[in-house]
Tab-separated table of C-alpha atoms in Angstrom:
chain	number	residue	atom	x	y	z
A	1	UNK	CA	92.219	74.340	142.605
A	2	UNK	CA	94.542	76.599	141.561
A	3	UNK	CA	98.146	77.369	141.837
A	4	UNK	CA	99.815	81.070	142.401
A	5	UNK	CA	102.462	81.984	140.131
A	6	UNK	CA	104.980	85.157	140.122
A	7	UNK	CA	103.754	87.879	137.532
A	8	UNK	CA	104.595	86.570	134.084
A	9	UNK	CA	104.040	86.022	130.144
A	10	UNK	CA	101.336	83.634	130.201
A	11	UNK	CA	98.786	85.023	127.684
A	12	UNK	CA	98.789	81.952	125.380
A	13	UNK	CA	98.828	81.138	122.754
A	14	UNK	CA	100.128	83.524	120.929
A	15	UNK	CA	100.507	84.479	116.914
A	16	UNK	CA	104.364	83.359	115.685
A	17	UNK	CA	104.926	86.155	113.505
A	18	UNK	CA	107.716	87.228	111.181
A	19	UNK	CA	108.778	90.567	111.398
A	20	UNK	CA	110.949	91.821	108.217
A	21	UNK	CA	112.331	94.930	108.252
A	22	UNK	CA	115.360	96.982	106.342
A	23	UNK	CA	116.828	100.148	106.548
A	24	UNK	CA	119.737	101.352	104.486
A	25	UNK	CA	120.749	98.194	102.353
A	26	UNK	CA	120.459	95.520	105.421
A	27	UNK	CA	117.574	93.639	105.706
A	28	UNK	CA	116.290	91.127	108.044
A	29	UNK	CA	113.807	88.817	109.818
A	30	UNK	CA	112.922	88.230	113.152
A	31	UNK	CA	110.526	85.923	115.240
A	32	UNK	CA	107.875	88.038	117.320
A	33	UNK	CA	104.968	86.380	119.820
A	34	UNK	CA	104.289	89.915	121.317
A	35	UNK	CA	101.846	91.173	118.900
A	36	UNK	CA	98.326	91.917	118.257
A	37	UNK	CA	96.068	94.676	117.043
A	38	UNK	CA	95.208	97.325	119.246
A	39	UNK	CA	92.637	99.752	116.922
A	40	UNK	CA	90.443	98.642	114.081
A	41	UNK	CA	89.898	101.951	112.740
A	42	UNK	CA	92.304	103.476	111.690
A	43	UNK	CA	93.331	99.811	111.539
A	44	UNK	CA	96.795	99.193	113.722
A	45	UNK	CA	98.892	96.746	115.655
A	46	UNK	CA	101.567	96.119	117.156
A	47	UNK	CA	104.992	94.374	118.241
A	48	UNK	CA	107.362	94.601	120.924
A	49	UNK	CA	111.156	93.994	120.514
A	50	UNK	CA	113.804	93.917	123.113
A	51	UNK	CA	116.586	96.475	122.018
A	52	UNK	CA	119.209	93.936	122.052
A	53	UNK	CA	117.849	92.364	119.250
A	54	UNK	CA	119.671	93.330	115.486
A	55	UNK	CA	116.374	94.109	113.668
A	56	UNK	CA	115.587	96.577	116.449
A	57	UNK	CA	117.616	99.366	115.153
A	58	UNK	CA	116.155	98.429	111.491
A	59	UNK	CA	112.730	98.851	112.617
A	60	UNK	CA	113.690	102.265	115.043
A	61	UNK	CA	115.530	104.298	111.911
A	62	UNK	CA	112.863	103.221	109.155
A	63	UNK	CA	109.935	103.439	111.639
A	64	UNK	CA	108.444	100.370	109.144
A	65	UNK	CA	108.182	96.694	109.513
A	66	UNK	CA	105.837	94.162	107.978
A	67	UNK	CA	103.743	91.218	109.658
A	68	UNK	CA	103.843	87.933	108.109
A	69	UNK	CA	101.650	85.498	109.752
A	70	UNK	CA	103.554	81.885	109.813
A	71	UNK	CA	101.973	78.215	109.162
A	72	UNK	CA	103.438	74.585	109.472
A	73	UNK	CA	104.840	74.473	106.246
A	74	UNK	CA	107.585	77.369	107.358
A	75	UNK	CA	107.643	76.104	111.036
A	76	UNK	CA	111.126	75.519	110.907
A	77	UNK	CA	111.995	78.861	109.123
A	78	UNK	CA	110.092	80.381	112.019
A	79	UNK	CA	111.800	78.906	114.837
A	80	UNK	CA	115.263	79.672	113.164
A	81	UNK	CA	114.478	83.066	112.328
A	82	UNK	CA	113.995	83.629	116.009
A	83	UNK	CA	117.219	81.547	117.308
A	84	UNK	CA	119.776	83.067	115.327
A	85	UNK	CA	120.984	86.938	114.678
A	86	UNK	CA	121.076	88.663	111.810
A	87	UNK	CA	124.563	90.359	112.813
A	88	UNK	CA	125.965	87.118	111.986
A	89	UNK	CA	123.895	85.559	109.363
A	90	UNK	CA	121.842	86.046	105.778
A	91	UNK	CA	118.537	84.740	107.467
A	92	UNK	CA	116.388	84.936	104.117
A	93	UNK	CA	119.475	82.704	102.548
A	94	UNK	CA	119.588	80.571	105.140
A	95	UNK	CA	116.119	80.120	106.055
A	96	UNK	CA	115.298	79.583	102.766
A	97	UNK	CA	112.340	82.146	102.527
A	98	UNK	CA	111.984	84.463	99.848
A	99	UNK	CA	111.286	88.120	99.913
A	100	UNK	CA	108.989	89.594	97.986
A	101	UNK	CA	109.469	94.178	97.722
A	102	UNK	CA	107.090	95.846	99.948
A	103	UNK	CA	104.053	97.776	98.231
A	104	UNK	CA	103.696	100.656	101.025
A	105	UNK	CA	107.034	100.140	103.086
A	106	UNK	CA	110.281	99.522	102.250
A	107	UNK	CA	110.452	96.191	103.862
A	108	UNK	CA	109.983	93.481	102.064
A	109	UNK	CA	107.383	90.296	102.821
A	110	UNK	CA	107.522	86.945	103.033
A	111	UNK	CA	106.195	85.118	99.763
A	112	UNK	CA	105.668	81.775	101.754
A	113	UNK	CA	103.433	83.944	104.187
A	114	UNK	CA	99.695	84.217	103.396
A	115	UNK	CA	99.420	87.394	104.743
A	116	UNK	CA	101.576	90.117	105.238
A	117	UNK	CA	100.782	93.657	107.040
A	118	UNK	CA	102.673	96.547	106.158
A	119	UNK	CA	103.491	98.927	108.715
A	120	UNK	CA	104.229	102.246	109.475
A	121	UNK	CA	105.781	103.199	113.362
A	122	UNK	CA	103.414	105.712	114.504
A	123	UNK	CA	105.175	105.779	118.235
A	124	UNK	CA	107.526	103.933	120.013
A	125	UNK	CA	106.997	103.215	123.931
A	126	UNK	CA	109.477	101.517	126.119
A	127	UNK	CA	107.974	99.472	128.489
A	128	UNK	CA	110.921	97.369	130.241
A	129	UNK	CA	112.672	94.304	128.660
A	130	UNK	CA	110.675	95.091	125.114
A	131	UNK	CA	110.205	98.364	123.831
A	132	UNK	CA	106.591	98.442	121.765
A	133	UNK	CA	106.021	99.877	118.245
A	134	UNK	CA	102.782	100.361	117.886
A	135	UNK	CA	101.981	101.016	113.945
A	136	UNK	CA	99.249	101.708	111.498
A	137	UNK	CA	98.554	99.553	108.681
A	138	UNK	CA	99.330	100.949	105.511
A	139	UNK	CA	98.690	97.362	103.307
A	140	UNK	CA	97.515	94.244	103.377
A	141	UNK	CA	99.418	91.604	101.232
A	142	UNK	CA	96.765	88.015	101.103
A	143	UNK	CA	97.537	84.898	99.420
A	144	UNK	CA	95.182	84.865	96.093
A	145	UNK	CA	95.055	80.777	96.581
A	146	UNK	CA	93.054	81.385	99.589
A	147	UNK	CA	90.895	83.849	98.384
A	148	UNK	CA	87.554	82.446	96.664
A	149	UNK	CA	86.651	83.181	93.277
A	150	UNK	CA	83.114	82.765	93.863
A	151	UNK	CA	82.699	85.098	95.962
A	152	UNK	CA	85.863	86.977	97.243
A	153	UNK	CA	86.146	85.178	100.761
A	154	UNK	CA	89.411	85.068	102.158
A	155	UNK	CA	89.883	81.588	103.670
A	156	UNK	CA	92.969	82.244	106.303
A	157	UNK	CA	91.754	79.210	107.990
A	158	UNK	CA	92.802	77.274	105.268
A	159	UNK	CA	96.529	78.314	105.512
A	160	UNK	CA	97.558	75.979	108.097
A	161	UNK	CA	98.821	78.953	110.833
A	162	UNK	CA	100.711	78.488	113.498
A	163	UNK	CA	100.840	79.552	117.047
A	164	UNK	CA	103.326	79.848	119.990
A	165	UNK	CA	102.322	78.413	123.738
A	166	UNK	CA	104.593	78.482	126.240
A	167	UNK	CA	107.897	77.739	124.347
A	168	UNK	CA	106.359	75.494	122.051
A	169	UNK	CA	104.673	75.677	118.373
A	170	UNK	CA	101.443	74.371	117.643
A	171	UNK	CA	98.668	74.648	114.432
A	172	UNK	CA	95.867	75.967	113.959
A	173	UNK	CA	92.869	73.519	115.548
A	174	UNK	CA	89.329	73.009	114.269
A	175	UNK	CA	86.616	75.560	114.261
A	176	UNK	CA	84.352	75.633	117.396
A	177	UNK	CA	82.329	78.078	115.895
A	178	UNK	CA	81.595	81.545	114.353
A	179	UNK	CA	81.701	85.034	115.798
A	180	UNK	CA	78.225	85.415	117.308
A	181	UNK	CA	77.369	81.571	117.212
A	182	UNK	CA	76.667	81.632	121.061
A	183	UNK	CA	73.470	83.816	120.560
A	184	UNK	CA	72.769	82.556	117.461
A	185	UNK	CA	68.566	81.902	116.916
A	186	UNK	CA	67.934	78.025	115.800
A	187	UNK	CA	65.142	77.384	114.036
A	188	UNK	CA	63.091	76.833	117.092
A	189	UNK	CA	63.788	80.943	117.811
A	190	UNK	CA	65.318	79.848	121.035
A	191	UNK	CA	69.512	80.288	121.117
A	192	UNK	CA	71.576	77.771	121.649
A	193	UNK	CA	73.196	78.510	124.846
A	194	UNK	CA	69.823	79.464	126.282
A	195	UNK	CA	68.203	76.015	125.365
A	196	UNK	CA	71.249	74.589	126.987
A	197	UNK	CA	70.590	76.649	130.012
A	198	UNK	CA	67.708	76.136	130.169
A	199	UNK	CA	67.633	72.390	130.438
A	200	UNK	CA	70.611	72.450	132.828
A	201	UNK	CA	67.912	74.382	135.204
A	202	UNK	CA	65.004	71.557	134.310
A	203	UNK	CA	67.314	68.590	135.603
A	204	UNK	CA	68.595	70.308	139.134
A	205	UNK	CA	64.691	71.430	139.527
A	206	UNK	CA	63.412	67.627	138.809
C-alpha cells in the first residue's frame, strides 16, 4: 500500500553538482541537485537556481556556468559549498578546492572534479521558487586517470560519484547492468528477461 503525499521534490536521487560561475572579477561555487540534460543533440542541460542565491546574478550577467560532477572524496566540499554564501565567504579558499580556467567559458572548473561541463545560457525560464537556465554545452573537461589508454574508454564509474536523496548524500552503488542488458540475446538466442518470463508462466501453469 501506498501513502498520498502533497505535490513535492521527490525525484531521487539526484546528481550533487557544483556549479562555478564568475562574472566581473567575483567568482563562486554553489551546490545544485536540480539538474539534468534535456537534449543530446545539440547536447544541453540544465540547472535551476533560486534568485536569492549569490551565484545567481553571476550566472544571469555572464549567461555561463560549468558542471562539475562531485564524488566522496569532495563530499564535504560539496555539502559546504551548498550551506554557506558566497556574499560572505572565499568558498574555493575555504573549501579547499582548486580552480582550474575554463577552456570555452569564463568560469572556471573544479580540478578535484572528474568531469566538468562548460556552459553557455541559451534561455532563462522562471518557473516559481527556482528560475531554470537551460544551456548548451560548449566543452567537456574528463579526468585523463579515468580514461583508458587501451582503448580511449572513459571509466566515470570509477570516480566514486556522489548523489543527493532526500537531504542526504550517498555513492555511487554497483552496476546492475548495461544499457540494453534487459533484451540482451544469451547464447541460447533466448533474452534474459524472456527466459525469466517465461518460466514464471511454466510454474503458475504446473
Amino acid at each position: 500500500m501506498k501513502q498520498d503525499w502533497k505535490p513535492g521534490t521527490m525525484v531521487y536521487p539526484a546528481p550533487a553538482v557544483l556549479v562555478s560561475c564568475a562574472h566581473n572579477g567575483r567568482s563562486n561555487l554553489l551546490t545544485v541537485a536540480w539538474t539534468g540534460t534535456i537534449c543530446s543533440s545539440p547536447a544541453m542541460c540544465y540547472i535551476s537556481v533560486r534568485p536569492e542565491r549569490y551565484s545567481y546574478d553571476l550566472i544571469r550577467n555572464s549567461m555561463e556556468f560549468t558542471i562539475n560532477l562531485t564524488t566522496e572524496a569532495i563530499a564535504r566540499a560539496t555539502d559546504w559549498c551548498g550551506v554557506r554564501s558566497g556574499r560572505d565567504y572565499d568558498k574555493w579558499a575555504e573549501s579547499g578546492l582548486t580552480p582550474e580556467p575554463g577552456v570555452m567559458v569564463g568560469s572556471p572548473s573544479v580540478k578535484e572534479s572528474p568531469l566538468s561541463i562548460e556552459c553557455r545560457v541559451k534561455e532563462i525560464v522562471s518557473l516559481g521558487s527556482h528560475d531554470m537556465f537551460i544551456a548548451e554545452v560548449l566543452n567537456v573537461r574528463a579526468d585523463e586517470s579515468l580514461i583508458d589508454p587501451a582503448d580511449g574508454a572513459f571509466h566515470l564509474e570509477r570516480a566514486g560519484l556522489m548523489s543527493y536523496s532526500h537531504g542526504a548524500y550517498f555513492s555511487q552503488g554497483e552496476m546492475l547492468g548495461k544499457f540494453g542488458w534487459s533484451v540482451a540475446k544469451t547464447k541460447a538466442g533466448v533474452s534474459r528477461t524472456h527466459g525469466a518470463a517465461s518460466r514464471q508462466t511454466l510454474k503458475k501453469n504446473s
